[in-house]
Amino acid sequence: MSRQIDRRAARTRKALHQALLTLMLRKGYEALSVQDIINEADIGRSTFYAHYTGKEDLLRSGFQMLREELKEAQSMVRVGAEASHDDPLGFSTAMFKHAARYADHYRTMIGGRGGAVTENEIRLILSEMVRQELPPTLHGDMMPRDFVVQFIVGAFLMTLNWWFERKPKLSPAQVDAMFRSLVLDGLSPLVGGKRRPADHPAAHRDAD
C-alpha cells in the first residue's frame, strides 16, 4: 500500500512540475497563480497543498532533480580524474547542458521574483558542489576557502546570464570551455590542478 501511495505522490508532483513549466512559457512565472497550476495539472487544491505551500515552494522543489543530476555528473568526473580534487568545476558541463535544455524557462524567470528564487537555489546547489570538490586546504592558504567557493559560483552565474542575454547561439560546450578556461587559470595556484587541453580557448575561437 505504501508503494502505491509513493507512486501516486510522485505522479502528482510530476504533474504539478510539468504544469508549472508549461504555464511559465505560456504566461510567465510572475503572472501564475496556484489556481492556474492546479487547473493545468487537473489536481485538487487540497492535493496541491498536501505537497507544497505555494508556487514558490513548487519551483524550489524542482531544483532537487537538478541537484541529483549534478551529483551524478560530479561522481563521473571523480571516477575519470587522475587524482582527487583535480577538477573543482565538475558540475559545470552538466549545469550548462541543463540550462540549454530549459533555456526558455530560465529566461521567463530572470529579472523577476522567480529569477531571484532560481538564482538562489542554483547558488546553494553549486556552492555545495564546489565545496565538495575543492581540497580541504588550499595551497599556501592564500585565500579564504569560502571566498573561493563564492567566486566560482558567482563567475558561473555571471557566465550563465551573459550567455542567455548576449550569446544565446553558443553551444553549452563552448560556454563551458570559456568558463573553465578563465576560472581554472585563476584556481591553478590554489588547487595545483592542470587545465585540460580541451578547455583551452584556442580550441573554441568560433565562440567570439
Short mmCIF file of C-alpha atoms in Angstrom, two decimals:
data_model
loop_
_atom_site.label_atom_id
_atom_site.label_comp_id
_atom_site.label_asym_id
_atom_site.label_seq_id
_atom_site.Cartn_x
_atom_site.Cartn_y
_atom_site.Cartn_z
CA MET A 1 0.00 0.00 0.00
CA SER A 2 2.81 2.43 0.90
CA ARG A 3 4.42 1.87 -2.51
CA GLN A 4 1.15 2.72 -4.22
CA ILE A 5 0.93 5.93 -2.18
CA ASP A 6 4.54 6.81 -3.01
CA ARG A 7 3.93 6.25 -6.73
CA ARG A 8 0.75 8.30 -6.59
CA ALA A 9 2.56 11.13 -4.80
CA ALA A 10 5.38 11.01 -7.36
CA ARG A 11 2.88 11.22 -10.22
CA THR A 12 1.15 14.15 -8.55
CA ARG A 13 4.42 16.04 -8.07
CA LYS A 14 5.47 15.31 -11.64
CA ALA A 15 2.12 16.59 -12.97
CA LEU A 16 2.44 19.78 -10.91
CA HIS A 17 6.01 20.41 -12.06
CA GLN A 18 5.02 19.86 -15.69
CA ALA A 19 2.08 22.22 -15.26
CA LEU A 20 4.40 24.86 -13.80
CA LEU A 21 6.86 24.56 -16.70
CA THR A 22 4.08 24.69 -19.30
CA LEU A 23 2.45 27.74 -17.75
CA MET A 24 5.75 29.55 -17.28
CA LEU A 25 6.20 29.51 -21.05
CA ARG A 26 2.60 30.48 -21.68
CA LYS A 27 2.11 33.23 -19.10
CA GLY A 28 5.42 33.85 -17.33
CA TYR A 29 6.19 32.90 -13.74
CA GLU A 30 5.09 36.20 -12.19
CA ALA A 31 1.57 36.01 -13.62
CA LEU A 32 0.91 32.47 -12.41
CA SER A 33 -1.37 31.58 -9.51
CA VAL A 34 -1.74 28.31 -7.64
CA GLN A 35 -5.19 28.01 -9.20
CA ASP A 36 -3.67 28.20 -12.68
CA ILE A 37 -1.28 25.39 -11.79
CA ILE A 38 -3.88 23.05 -10.32
CA ASN A 39 -6.20 23.69 -13.27
CA GLU A 40 -3.42 22.84 -15.71
CA ALA A 41 -2.45 19.71 -13.76
CA ASP A 42 -6.11 18.74 -13.16
CA ILE A 43 -5.40 18.26 -9.46
CA GLY A 44 -7.46 19.36 -6.48
CA ARG A 45 -6.45 22.36 -4.40
CA SER A 46 -6.17 20.30 -1.21
CA THR A 47 -3.92 17.84 -3.04
CA PHE A 48 -1.64 20.67 -4.12
CA TYR A 49 -1.29 21.96 -0.58
CA ALA A 50 -0.65 18.46 0.71
CA HIS A 51 2.62 18.62 -1.22
CA TYR A 52 3.58 22.30 -1.47
CA THR A 53 2.95 25.54 0.38
CA GLY A 54 2.70 27.61 -2.80
CA LYS A 55 4.09 28.15 -6.29
CA GLU A 56 7.48 29.26 -4.94
CA ASP A 57 7.77 26.05 -2.93
CA LEU A 58 6.88 24.08 -6.07
CA LEU A 59 9.54 25.94 -8.04
CA ARG A 60 12.20 25.32 -5.38
CA SER A 61 11.41 21.62 -5.17
CA GLY A 62 12.17 21.25 -8.86
CA PHE A 63 15.80 22.03 -8.16
CA GLN A 64 16.17 18.79 -6.22
CA MET A 65 16.19 16.99 -9.59
CA LEU A 66 18.93 19.35 -10.77
CA ARG A 67 20.92 18.61 -7.60
CA GLU A 68 20.74 14.87 -8.26
CA GLU A 69 21.74 15.33 -11.91
CA LEU A 70 24.77 17.39 -10.93
CA LYS A 71 25.78 14.93 -8.22
CA GLU A 72 25.75 12.14 -10.78
CA ALA A 73 27.85 14.21 -13.19
CA GLN A 74 30.21 15.10 -10.36
CA SER A 75 30.66 11.42 -9.50
CA MET A 76 31.52 10.62 -13.11
CA VAL A 77 34.15 13.36 -13.14
CA ARG A 78 35.67 11.98 -9.95
CA VAL A 79 35.89 8.49 -11.42
CA GLY A 80 37.64 9.83 -14.53
CA ALA A 81 40.00 12.18 -12.69
CA GLU A 82 43.64 11.22 -12.23
CA ALA A 83 43.53 12.33 -8.61
CA SER A 84 41.07 13.64 -6.07
CA HIS A 85 40.11 17.32 -6.42
CA ASP A 86 41.72 17.61 -9.86
CA ASP A 87 38.55 19.24 -11.16
CA PRO A 88 36.78 21.68 -8.81
CA LEU A 89 34.41 22.54 -11.67
CA GLY A 90 32.97 19.06 -12.06
CA PHE A 91 29.44 20.50 -12.07
CA SER A 92 29.83 22.96 -14.93
CA THR A 93 29.29 20.80 -18.03
CA ALA A 94 26.08 19.24 -16.71
CA MET A 95 24.80 22.60 -15.48
CA PHE A 96 25.31 24.35 -18.81
CA LYS A 97 23.61 21.46 -20.60
CA HIS A 98 20.67 21.64 -18.19
CA ALA A 99 20.41 25.40 -18.77
CA ALA A 100 20.37 24.85 -22.53
CA ARG A 101 17.54 22.29 -22.26
CA TYR A 102 15.43 24.67 -20.17
CA ALA A 103 16.66 27.97 -21.62
CA ASP A 104 13.16 29.31 -22.30
CA HIS A 105 12.12 28.62 -18.71
CA TYR A 106 15.20 30.32 -17.30
CA ARG A 107 14.54 33.37 -19.46
CA THR A 108 10.95 33.70 -18.23
CA MET A 109 12.22 33.95 -14.64
CA ILE A 110 15.30 36.15 -14.96
CA GLY A 111 14.65 39.59 -13.51
CA GLY A 112 11.51 38.77 -11.54
CA ARG A 113 10.78 37.06 -8.22
CA GLY A 114 11.11 33.69 -9.93
CA GLY A 115 14.56 34.75 -11.08
CA ALA A 116 15.62 35.53 -7.52
CA VAL A 117 14.40 32.12 -6.35
CA THR A 118 16.11 30.40 -9.28
CA GLU A 119 19.43 32.15 -8.76
CA ASN A 120 19.39 31.50 -5.02
CA GLU A 121 18.64 27.79 -5.49
CA ILE A 122 21.35 27.41 -8.13
CA ARG A 123 23.80 29.27 -5.89
CA LEU A 124 23.07 26.90 -2.98
CA ILE A 125 23.42 23.79 -5.15
CA LEU A 126 26.64 24.90 -6.82
CA SER A 127 28.19 26.07 -3.56
CA GLU A 128 27.61 22.57 -2.19
CA MET A 129 29.19 21.01 -5.29
CA VAL A 130 32.25 23.28 -5.23
CA ARG A 131 32.88 22.78 -1.51
CA GLN A 132 32.97 19.04 -2.11
CA GLU A 133 35.45 19.38 -4.98
CA LEU A 134 37.91 21.85 -3.50
CA PRO A 135 40.76 20.36 -1.47
CA PRO A 136 40.34 20.75 2.31
CA THR A 137 43.32 23.12 2.40
CA LEU A 138 44.22 25.41 -0.47
CA HIS A 139 47.91 25.61 -1.41
CA GLY A 140 49.67 28.16 0.74
CA ASP A 141 46.37 29.08 2.41
CA MET A 142 46.44 32.16 0.17
CA MET A 143 42.72 32.92 0.27
CA PRO A 144 39.73 32.02 2.46
CA ARG A 145 38.12 28.85 1.16
CA ASP A 146 34.62 30.29 1.31
CA PHE A 147 35.69 33.25 -0.81
CA VAL A 148 36.99 30.86 -3.46
CA VAL A 149 33.66 28.96 -3.43
CA GLN A 150 31.64 32.14 -3.85
CA PHE A 151 34.00 33.38 -6.57
CA ILE A 152 33.47 30.21 -8.63
CA VAL A 153 29.69 30.24 -8.16
CA GLY A 154 29.44 33.96 -8.90
CA ALA A 155 31.52 33.55 -12.06
CA PHE A 156 29.26 30.70 -13.17
CA LEU A 157 26.06 32.72 -12.66
CA MET A 158 27.57 35.69 -14.49
CA THR A 159 28.52 33.41 -17.38
CA LEU A 160 25.04 31.88 -17.47
CA ASN A 161 23.34 35.29 -17.63
CA TRP A 162 25.81 36.58 -20.24
CA TRP A 163 25.16 33.50 -22.37
CA PHE A 164 21.39 33.94 -22.32
CA GLU A 165 21.44 37.69 -22.86
CA ARG A 166 24.38 38.21 -25.24
CA LYS A 167 25.37 34.96 -26.98
CA PRO A 168 22.41 32.53 -26.90
CA LYS A 169 23.58 30.76 -30.08
CA LEU A 170 26.73 29.43 -28.41
CA SER A 171 26.59 25.73 -27.54
CA PRO A 172 26.80 24.54 -23.93
CA ALA A 173 30.23 23.06 -24.70
CA GLN A 174 31.55 26.39 -25.98
CA VAL A 175 30.32 28.35 -22.98
CA ASP A 176 31.60 25.67 -20.61
CA ALA A 177 35.06 25.78 -22.21
CA MET A 178 35.21 29.57 -21.85
CA PHE A 179 34.11 29.43 -18.22
CA ARG A 180 36.51 26.65 -17.32
CA SER A 181 39.44 28.29 -19.09
CA LEU A 182 39.15 31.55 -17.16
CA VAL A 183 38.28 30.10 -13.77
CA LEU A 184 40.76 27.21 -13.77
CA ASP A 185 43.59 29.57 -14.72
CA GLY A 186 42.85 31.55 -11.59
CA LEU A 187 42.43 28.47 -9.41
CA SER A 188 45.54 26.58 -10.51
CA PRO A 189 47.90 28.22 -7.96
CA LEU A 190 45.45 27.34 -5.19
CA VAL A 191 44.48 23.76 -6.06
CA GLY A 192 47.53 22.68 -8.01
CA GLY A 193 45.38 21.31 -10.82
CA LYS A 194 46.07 21.42 -14.52
CA ARG A 195 43.68 22.68 -17.13
CA ARG A 196 42.62 20.04 -19.60
CA PRO A 197 43.71 20.64 -23.22
CA ALA A 198 40.09 20.57 -24.40
CA ASP A 199 39.40 23.59 -22.20
CA HIS A 200 41.93 25.81 -23.93
CA PRO A 201 40.21 28.83 -25.55
CA ALA A 202 42.14 28.34 -28.78
CA ALA A 203 40.02 25.26 -29.41
CA HIS A 204 36.87 27.41 -29.30
CA ARG A 205 37.71 30.57 -31.23
CA ASP A 206 34.40 30.31 -33.10
CA ALA A 207 32.75 31.42 -29.83
CA ASP A 208 33.92 35.02 -30.47
#
